[in-house]
Coordinates of C-alpha atoms and ligand atoms in Angstrom, one line a residue:
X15 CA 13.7 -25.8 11.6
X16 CA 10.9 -24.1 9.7
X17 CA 10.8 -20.2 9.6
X18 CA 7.9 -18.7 11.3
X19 CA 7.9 -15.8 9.5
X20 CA 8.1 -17.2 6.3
X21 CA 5.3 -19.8 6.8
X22 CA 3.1 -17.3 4.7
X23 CA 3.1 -19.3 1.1
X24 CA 2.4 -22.4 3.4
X25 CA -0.8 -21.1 4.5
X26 CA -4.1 -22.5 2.9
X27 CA -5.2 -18.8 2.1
X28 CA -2.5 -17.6 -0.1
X29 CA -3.6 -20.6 -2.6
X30 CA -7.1 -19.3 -2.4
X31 CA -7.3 -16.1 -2.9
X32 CA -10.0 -14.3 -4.6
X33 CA -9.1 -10.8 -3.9
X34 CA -5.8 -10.3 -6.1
X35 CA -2.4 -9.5 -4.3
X36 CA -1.2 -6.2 -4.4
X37 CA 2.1 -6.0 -5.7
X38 CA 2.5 -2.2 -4.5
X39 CA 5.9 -0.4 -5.1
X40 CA 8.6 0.5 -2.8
X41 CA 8.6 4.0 -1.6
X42 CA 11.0 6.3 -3.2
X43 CA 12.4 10.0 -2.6
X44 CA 10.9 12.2 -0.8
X45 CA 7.5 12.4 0.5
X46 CA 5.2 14.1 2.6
X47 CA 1.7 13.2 4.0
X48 CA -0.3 13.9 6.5
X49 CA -0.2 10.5 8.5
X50 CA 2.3 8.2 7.9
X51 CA 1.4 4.3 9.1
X52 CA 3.8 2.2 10.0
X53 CA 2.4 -1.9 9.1
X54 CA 0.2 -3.1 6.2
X55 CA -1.8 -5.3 8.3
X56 CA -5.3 -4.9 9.4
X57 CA -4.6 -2.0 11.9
X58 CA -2.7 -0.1 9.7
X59 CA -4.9 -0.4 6.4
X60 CA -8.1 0.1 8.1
X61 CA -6.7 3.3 9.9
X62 CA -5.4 4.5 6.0
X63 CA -8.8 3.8 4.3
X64 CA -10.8 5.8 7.1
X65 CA -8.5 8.6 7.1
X66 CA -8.0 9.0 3.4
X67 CA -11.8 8.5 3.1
X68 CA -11.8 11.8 5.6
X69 CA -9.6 13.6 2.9
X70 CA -6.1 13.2 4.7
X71 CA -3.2 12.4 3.0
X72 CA -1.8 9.3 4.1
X73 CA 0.7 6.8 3.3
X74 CA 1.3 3.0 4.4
X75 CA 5.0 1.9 4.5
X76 CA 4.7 -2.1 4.7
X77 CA 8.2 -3.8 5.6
X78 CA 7.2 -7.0 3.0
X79 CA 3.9 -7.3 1.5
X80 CA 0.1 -6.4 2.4
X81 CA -1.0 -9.2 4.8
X82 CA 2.5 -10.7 5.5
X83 CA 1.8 -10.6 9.3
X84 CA -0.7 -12.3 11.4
X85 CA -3.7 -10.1 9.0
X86 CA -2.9 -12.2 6.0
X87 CA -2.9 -15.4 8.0
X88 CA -4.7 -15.6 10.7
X89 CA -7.8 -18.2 11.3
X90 CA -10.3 -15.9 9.7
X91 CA -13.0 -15.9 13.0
X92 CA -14.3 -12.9 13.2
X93 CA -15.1 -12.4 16.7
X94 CA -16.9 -9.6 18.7
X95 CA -15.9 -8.1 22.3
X96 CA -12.3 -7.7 24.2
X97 CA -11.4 -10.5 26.3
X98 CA -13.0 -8.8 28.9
X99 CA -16.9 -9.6 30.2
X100 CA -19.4 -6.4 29.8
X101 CA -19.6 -6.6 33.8
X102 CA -15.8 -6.7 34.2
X103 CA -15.5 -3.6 32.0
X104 CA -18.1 -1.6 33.6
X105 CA -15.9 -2.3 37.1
X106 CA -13.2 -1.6 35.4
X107 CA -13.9 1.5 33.6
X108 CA -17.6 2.9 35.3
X109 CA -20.5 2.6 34.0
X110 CA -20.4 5.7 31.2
X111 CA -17.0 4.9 29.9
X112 CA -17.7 0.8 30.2
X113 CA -21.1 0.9 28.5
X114 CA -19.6 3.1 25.8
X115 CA -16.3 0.2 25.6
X116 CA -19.0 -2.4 25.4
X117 CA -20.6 -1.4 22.7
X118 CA -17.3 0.0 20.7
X119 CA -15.8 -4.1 21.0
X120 CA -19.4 -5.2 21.1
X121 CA -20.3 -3.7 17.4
X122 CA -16.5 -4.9 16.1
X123 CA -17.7 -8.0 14.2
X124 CA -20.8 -5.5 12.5
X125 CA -18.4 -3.5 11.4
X126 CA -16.2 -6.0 9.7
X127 CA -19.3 -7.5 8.0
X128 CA -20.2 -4.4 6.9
X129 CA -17.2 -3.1 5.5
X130 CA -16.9 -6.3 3.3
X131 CA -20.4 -5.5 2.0
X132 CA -19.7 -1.9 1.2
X133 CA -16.4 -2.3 -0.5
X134 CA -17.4 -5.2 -2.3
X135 CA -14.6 -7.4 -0.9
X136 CA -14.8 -11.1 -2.1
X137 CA -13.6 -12.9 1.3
X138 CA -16.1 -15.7 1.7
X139 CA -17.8 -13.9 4.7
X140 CA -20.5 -16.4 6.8
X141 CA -22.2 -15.3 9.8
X142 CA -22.9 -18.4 11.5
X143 CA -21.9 -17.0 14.8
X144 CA -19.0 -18.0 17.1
X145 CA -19.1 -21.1 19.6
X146 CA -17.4 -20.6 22.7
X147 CA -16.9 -24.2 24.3
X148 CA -16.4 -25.2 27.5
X149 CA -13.6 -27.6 28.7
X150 CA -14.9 -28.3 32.1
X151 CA -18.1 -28.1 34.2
X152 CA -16.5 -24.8 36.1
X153 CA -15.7 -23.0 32.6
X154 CA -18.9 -23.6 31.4
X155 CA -20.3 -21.5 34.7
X156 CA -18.5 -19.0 33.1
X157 CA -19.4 -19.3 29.7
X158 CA -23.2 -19.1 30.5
X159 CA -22.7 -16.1 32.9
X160 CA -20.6 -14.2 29.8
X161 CA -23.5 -15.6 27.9
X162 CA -26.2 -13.8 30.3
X163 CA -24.5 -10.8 30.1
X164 CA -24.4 -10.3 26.3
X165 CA -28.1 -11.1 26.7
X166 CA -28.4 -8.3 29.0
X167 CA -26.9 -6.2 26.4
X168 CA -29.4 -7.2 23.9
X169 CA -27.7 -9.9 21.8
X170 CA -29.6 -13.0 21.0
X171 CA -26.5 -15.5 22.3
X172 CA -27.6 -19.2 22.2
X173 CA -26.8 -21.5 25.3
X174 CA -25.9 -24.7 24.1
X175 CA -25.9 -27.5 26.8
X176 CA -24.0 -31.0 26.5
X177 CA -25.7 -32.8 23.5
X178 CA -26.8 -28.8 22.0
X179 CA -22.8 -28.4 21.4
X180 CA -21.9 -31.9 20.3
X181 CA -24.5 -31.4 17.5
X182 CA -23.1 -28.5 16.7
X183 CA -19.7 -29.3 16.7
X184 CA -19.4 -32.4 15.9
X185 CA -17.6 -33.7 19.1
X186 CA -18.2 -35.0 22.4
X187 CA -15.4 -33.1 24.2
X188 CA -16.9 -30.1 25.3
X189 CA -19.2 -29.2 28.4
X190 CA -21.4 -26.7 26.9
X191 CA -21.2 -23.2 25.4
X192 CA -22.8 -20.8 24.2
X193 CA -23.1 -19.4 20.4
X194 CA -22.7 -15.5 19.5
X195 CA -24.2 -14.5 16.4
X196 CA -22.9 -11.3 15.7
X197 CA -19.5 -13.5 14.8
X198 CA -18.5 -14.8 11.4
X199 CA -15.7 -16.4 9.2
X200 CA -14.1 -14.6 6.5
X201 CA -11.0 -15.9 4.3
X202 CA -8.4 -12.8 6.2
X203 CA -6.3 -12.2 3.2
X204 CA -9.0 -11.3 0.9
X205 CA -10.5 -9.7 3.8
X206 CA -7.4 -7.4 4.1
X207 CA -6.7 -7.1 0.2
X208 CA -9.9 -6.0 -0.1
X209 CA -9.8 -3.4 3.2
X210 CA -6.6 -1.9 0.8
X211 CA -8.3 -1.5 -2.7
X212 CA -10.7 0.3 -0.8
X213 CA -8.1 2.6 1.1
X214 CA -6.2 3.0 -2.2
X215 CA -9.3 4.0 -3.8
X216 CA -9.9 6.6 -0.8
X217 CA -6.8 8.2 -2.1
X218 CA -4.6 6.3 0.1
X219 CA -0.4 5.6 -1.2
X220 CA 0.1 2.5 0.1
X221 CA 3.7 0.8 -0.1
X222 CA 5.5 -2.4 -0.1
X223 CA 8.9 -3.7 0.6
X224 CA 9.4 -0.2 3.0
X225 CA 10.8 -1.4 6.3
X226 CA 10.6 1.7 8.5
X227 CA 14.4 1.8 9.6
X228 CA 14.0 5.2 11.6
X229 CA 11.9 7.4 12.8
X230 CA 12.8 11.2 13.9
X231 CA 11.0 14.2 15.2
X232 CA 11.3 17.1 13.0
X233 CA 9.7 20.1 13.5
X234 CA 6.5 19.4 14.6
X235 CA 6.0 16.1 13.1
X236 CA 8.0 13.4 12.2
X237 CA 10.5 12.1 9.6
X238 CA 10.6 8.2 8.5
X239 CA 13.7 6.2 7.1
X240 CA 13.4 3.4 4.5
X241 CA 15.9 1.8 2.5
X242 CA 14.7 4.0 -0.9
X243 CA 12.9 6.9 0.7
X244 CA 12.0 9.5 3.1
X245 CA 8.7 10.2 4.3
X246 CA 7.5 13.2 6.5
X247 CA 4.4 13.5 8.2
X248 CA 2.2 15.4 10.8
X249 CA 1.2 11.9 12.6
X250 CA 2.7 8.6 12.5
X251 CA 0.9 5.4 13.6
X252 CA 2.5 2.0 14.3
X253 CA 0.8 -0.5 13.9
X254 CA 3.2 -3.7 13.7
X255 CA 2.0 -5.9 16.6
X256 CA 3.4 -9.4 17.1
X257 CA 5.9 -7.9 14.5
X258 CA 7.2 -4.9 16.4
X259 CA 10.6 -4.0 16.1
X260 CA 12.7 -1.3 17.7
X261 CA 11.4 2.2 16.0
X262 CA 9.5 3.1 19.5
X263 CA 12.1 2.5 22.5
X264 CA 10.5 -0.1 24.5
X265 CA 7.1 -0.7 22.6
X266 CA 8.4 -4.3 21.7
X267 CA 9.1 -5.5 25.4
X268 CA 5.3 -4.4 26.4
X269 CA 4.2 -7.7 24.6
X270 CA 4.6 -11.4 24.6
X271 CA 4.9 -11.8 20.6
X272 CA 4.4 -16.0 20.3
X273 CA 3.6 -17.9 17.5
X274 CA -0.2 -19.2 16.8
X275 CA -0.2 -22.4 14.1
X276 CA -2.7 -23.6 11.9
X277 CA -3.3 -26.6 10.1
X278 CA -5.9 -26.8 7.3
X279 CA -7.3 -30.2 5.4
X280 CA -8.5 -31.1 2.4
X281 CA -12.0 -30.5 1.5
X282 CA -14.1 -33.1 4.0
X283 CA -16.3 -35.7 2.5
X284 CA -19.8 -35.5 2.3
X285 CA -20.7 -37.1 5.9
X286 CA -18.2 -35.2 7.8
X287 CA -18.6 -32.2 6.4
X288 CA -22.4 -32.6 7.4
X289 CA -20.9 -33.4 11.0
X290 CA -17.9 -31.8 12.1
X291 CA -18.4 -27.7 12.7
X292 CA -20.7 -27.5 9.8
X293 CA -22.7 -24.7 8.7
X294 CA -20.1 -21.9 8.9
X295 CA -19.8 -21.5 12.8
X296 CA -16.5 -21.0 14.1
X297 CA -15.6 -22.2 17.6
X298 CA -12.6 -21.2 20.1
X299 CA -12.2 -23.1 23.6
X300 CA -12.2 -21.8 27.0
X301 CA -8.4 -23.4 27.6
X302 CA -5.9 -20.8 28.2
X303 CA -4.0 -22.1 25.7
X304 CA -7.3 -23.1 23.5
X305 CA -7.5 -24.7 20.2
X306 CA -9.9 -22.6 17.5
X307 CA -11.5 -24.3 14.5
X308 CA -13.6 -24.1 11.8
X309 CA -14.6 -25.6 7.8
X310 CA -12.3 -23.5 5.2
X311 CA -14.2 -21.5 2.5
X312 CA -13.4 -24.9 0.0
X313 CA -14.9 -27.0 3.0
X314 CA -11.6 -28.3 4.6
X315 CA -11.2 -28.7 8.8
X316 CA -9.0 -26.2 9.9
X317 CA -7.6 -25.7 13.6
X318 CA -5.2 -23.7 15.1
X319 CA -3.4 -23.4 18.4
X320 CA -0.5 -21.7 20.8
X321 CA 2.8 -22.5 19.0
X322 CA 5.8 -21.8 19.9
X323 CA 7.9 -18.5 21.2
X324 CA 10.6 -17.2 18.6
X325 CA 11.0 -17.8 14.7
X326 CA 11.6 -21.3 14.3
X327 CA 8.3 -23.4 14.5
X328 CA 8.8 -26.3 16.3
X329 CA 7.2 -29.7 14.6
X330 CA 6.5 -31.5 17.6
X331 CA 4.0 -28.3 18.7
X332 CA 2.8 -28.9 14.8
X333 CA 2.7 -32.7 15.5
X334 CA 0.5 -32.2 18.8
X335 CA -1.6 -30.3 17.3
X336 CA -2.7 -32.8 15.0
X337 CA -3.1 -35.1 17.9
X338 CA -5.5 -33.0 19.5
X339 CA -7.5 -32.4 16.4
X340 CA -7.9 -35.8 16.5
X341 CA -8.6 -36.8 20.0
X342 CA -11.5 -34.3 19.1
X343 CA -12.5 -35.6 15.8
X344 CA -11.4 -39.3 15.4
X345 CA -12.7 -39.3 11.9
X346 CA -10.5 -36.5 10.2
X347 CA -7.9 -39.8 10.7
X348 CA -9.2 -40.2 6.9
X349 CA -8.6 -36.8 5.7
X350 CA -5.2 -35.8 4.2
X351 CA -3.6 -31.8 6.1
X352 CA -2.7 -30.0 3.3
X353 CA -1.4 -26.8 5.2
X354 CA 0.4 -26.1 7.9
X355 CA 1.9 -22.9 9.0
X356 CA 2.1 -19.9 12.0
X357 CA 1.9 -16.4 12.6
X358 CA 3.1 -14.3 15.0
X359 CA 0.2 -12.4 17.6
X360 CA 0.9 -10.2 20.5
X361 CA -0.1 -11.2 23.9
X362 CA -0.5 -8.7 26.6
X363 CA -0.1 -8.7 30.1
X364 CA -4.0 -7.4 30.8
X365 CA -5.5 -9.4 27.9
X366 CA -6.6 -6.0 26.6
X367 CA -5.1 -4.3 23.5
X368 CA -3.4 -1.1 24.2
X369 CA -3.7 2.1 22.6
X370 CA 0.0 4.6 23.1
X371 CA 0.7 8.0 22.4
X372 CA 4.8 7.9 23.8
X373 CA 5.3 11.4 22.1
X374 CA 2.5 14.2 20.5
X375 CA 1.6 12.3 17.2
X376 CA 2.9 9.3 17.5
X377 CA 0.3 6.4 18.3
X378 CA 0.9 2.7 18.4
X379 CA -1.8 0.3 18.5
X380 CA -1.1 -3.3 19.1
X381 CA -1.8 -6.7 21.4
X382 CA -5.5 -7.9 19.9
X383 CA -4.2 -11.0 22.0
X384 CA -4.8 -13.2 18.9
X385 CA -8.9 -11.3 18.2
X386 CA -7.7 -8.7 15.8
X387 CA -10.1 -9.1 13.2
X388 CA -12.5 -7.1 14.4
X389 CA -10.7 -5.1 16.8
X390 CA -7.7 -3.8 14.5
X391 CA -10.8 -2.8 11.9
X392 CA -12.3 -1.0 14.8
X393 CA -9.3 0.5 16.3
X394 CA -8.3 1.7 12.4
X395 CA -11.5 3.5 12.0
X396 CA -11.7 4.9 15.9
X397 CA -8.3 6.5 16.0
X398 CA -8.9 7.9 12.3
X399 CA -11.7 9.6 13.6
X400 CA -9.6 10.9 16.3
X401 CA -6.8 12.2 14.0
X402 CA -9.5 13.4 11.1
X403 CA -12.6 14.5 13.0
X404 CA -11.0 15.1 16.2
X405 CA -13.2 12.8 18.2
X406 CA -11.3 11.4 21.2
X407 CA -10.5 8.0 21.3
X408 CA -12.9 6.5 23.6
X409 CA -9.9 3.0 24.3
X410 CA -8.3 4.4 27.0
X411 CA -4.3 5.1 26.6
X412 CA -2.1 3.8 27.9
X413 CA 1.9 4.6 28.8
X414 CA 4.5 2.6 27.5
X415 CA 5.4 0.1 29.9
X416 CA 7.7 -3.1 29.5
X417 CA 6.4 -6.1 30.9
X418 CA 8.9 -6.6 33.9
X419 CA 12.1 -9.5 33.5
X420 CA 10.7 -9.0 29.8
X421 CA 14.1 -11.0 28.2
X422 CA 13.5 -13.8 30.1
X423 CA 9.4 -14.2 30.1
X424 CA 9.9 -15.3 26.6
X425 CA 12.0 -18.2 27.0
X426 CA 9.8 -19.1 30.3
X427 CA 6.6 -18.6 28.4
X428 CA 8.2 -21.2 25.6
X429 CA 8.2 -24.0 28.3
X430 CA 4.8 -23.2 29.7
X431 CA 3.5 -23.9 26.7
X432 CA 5.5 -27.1 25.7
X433 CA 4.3 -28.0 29.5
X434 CA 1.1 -27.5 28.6
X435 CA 1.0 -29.0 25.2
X436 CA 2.6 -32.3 27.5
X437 CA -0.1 -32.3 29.4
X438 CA -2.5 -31.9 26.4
X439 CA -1.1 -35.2 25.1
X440 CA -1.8 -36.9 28.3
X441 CA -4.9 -36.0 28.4
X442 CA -5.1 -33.7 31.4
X443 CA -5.6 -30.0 30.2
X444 CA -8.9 -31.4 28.2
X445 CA -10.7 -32.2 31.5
Ligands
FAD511 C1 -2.1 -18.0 13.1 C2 -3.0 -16.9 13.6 C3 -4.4 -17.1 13.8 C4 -5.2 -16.0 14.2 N1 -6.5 -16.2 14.2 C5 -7.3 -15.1 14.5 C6 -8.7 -15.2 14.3 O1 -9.3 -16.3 13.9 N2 -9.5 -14.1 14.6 C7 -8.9 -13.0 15.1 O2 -9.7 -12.0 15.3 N3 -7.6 -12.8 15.2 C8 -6.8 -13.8 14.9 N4 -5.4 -13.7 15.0 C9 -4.9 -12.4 15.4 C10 -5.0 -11.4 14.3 O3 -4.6 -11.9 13.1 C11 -4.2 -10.1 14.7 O4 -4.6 -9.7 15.9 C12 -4.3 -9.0 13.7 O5 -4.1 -9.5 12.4 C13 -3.3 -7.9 14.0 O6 -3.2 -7.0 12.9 P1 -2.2 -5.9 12.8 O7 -2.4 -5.1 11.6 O8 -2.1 -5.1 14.1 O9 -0.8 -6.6 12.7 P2 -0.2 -7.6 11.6 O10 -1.2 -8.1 10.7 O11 0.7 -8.6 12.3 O12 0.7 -6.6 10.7 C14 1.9 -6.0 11.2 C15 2.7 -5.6 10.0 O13 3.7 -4.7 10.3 C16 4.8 -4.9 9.4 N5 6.0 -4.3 10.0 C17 6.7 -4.6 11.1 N6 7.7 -3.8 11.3 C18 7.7 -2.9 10.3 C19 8.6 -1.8 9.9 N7 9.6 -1.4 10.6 N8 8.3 -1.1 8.7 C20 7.2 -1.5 8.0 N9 6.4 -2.5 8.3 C21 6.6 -3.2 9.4 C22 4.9 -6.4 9.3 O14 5.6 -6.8 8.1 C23 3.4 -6.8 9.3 O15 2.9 -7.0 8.0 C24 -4.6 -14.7 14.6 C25 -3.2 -14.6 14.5 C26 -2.4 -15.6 14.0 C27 -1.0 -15.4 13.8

């Protein structure tokens, strides 16, 4: 069985890459900084470059390389918002607090777009918006209301009815949707390699092949183990999500971490290319379990979807994946997959990402529930702020707390989604 973690060289964007790779040092000896971050993903790197860029001294211990989790291989949409509708939140958190949320996860995608441009970072950005279709007629109510209500915040979505979506997708499957502009599609790793020239520029020491094996009080801060160094620092922030270990007692059992898997094809030709999801948009489904898709940088089809729970990928998940791409585009029969591989994202209970402060100076950020992108880059720079400028946080925190029968959700939630990828065969969950 194929390693789940190791799926990284198998991905289509470590063959592309136009932002160089790293190749950082381990840490070694003693060392002592002002925040120490715990992850080289998105999270972490985007909370080093904002802090450094504020004049803190900060260090990034990364257990492999920069982008080895679900940052350097993810499907590259860059999407706005939390999971959440703008009415939802404003029930959820008041009016004040909600609008403020809104527009925090609302202006994530900006952001991203914006950083790439300042920085300079060579990662293919588009901003052809983000589809979101509908699967059946009582979805699509949905849609259109989440659509009205970005409206009512002032974005310019686009309703797209039966025949407006097929045109723009290519396929015939969907109900409807609606189209958000402020999305995009970037190629991640560059995205993050980039994020990290510009954080080492900032003044930034970032580090690879340091696994964080322990992680102490002392004094008033806190004291980090690797296998060649020692690090002490005022703050520490982990940022590890679908990855988490066992540094923070019990952070890893308040998320589902479950494989997403991606397939990528060669370069379409010509008359498909024109067809299927052209222009740049990226699309994602309103299935629980949805399928997400869009052309590579080099003009490929690419589609990801739930895979499974654990390390080992399974190849029948792989194998029905494929099925479903076609079922959606019969014509890709006649173009060749020449990737295939998975990442590890971290679902939560709530759908929300959380934001934890177990012990003074300690923060853990984690469970994008597979929309980091833009998030992470926002939830970098918001709880620099914090730490640097001291502006509070406006995410709420939350306390630590395990998702209940925790051991055996995992195993559970592995045959819900072999269930559902059944019923996906048989046609029944595309209704
Ligand atoms: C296949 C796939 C497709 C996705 N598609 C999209 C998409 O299209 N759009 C979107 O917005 N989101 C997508 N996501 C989700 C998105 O990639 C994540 O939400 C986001 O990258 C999380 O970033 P992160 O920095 O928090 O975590 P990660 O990028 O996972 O980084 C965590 C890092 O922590 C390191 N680490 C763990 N333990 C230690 C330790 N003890 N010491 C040192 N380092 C440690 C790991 O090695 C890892 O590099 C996708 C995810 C996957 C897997």
């Amino acid at each position: 069985m194929n390693s789940s973690l190791e799926s990284f060289p198998r991905s289509l964007w470590w063959g592309e890459s136009k932002e160089p790779a790293c190749n950082l040092p381990p840490v070694e000896g003693d060392l002592d900084v002002d925040v120490a971050i715990v992850g080289g993903g998105i999270t972490g790197i985007s909370s080093a470059l904002h802090l450094a860029e504020a004049g803190l001294s900060v260090a990034v211990l990364e257990a492999r390389h920069i982008g080895f989790g679900a940052s350097g291989r993810n499907g590259g949409q860059v999407i706005p918002g939390l999971k959440y509708d703008p009415s939802d939140l404003v029930a959820k958190y008041g009016p004040e607090k909600g609008q403020r949320l809104i527009e925090l996860a609302g202006g994530a995608a900006d952001y991203v777009f914006e950083l790439i441009e300042r920085h300079g970072i060579r990662c293919n950005p588009v901003r052809a918006g983000w589809i979101q279709a509908a699967h059946s007629p009582i979805a699509l109510e949905a849609v259109l209301r989440r659509a009205g209500e970005w409206r009512k915040q002032g974005v310019e979505v686009e309703v797209l009815d039966r025949d407006g979506i097929a045109t723009s997708t290519g396929t015939t499957r969907y109900f409807g949707g609606w189209r958000d502009p402020r999305a995009g599609a970037i190629q991640p790793l560059d995205y993050l390699r980039g994020l990290t020239r510009a954080a080492i520029k900032a003044g930034a020491r970032v580090f690879e092949k340091s696994r964080v094996t322990s992680l102490t009080k002392r004094d008033s801060g806190w004291q980090l183990g690797t296998a060649a160094g020692k690090l002490r620092a005022r703050k520490v922030i982990v940022a590890t999500n679908g990855y988490t270990g066992d540094l923070v007692p019990k952070l890893a059992q308040t998320v589902l971490p479950v494989q997403s898997m991606q397939l990528a094809t060669e370069p379409l030709p010509a008359d498909l290319a024109r067809r299927v999801m052209p222009g740049g948009v990226v699309l994602s489904e309103t299935r629980k379990l949805a399928f997400y898709m869009r052309q590579t940088p080099e003009g490929g089809f690419m589609i990801g979807g739930r895979g499974a729970v654990g390390n080992g990928e399974d190849p029948s998940l792989m194998a029905a994946l494929e099925r479903g791409m076609l079922r959606l585009f019969p014509d890709l029969e006649r173009v060749k997959i020449v990737h295939r591989w998975s990442g590890h994202v971290a679902l939560s209970m709530d759908g929300l990402p959380h934001l934890h402060e177990p012990e003074p100076n300690l923060y853990c950020m984690l469970a994008y529930n597979g929309r980091g992108i833009a998030l992470a880059t926002t939830f970098g720079r918001m709880m620099a702020e914090e730490i640097a400028r001291s502006i509070p946080a406006i995410y709420p925190r939350s306390s630590i707390k395990p998702i209940p029968w925790h051991p055996i959700r995992r195993p559970v939630m592995g045959l819900g989604i072999r269930w559902y990828w059944l019923k996906d065969s048989l046609g029944l969950a595309s209704k």
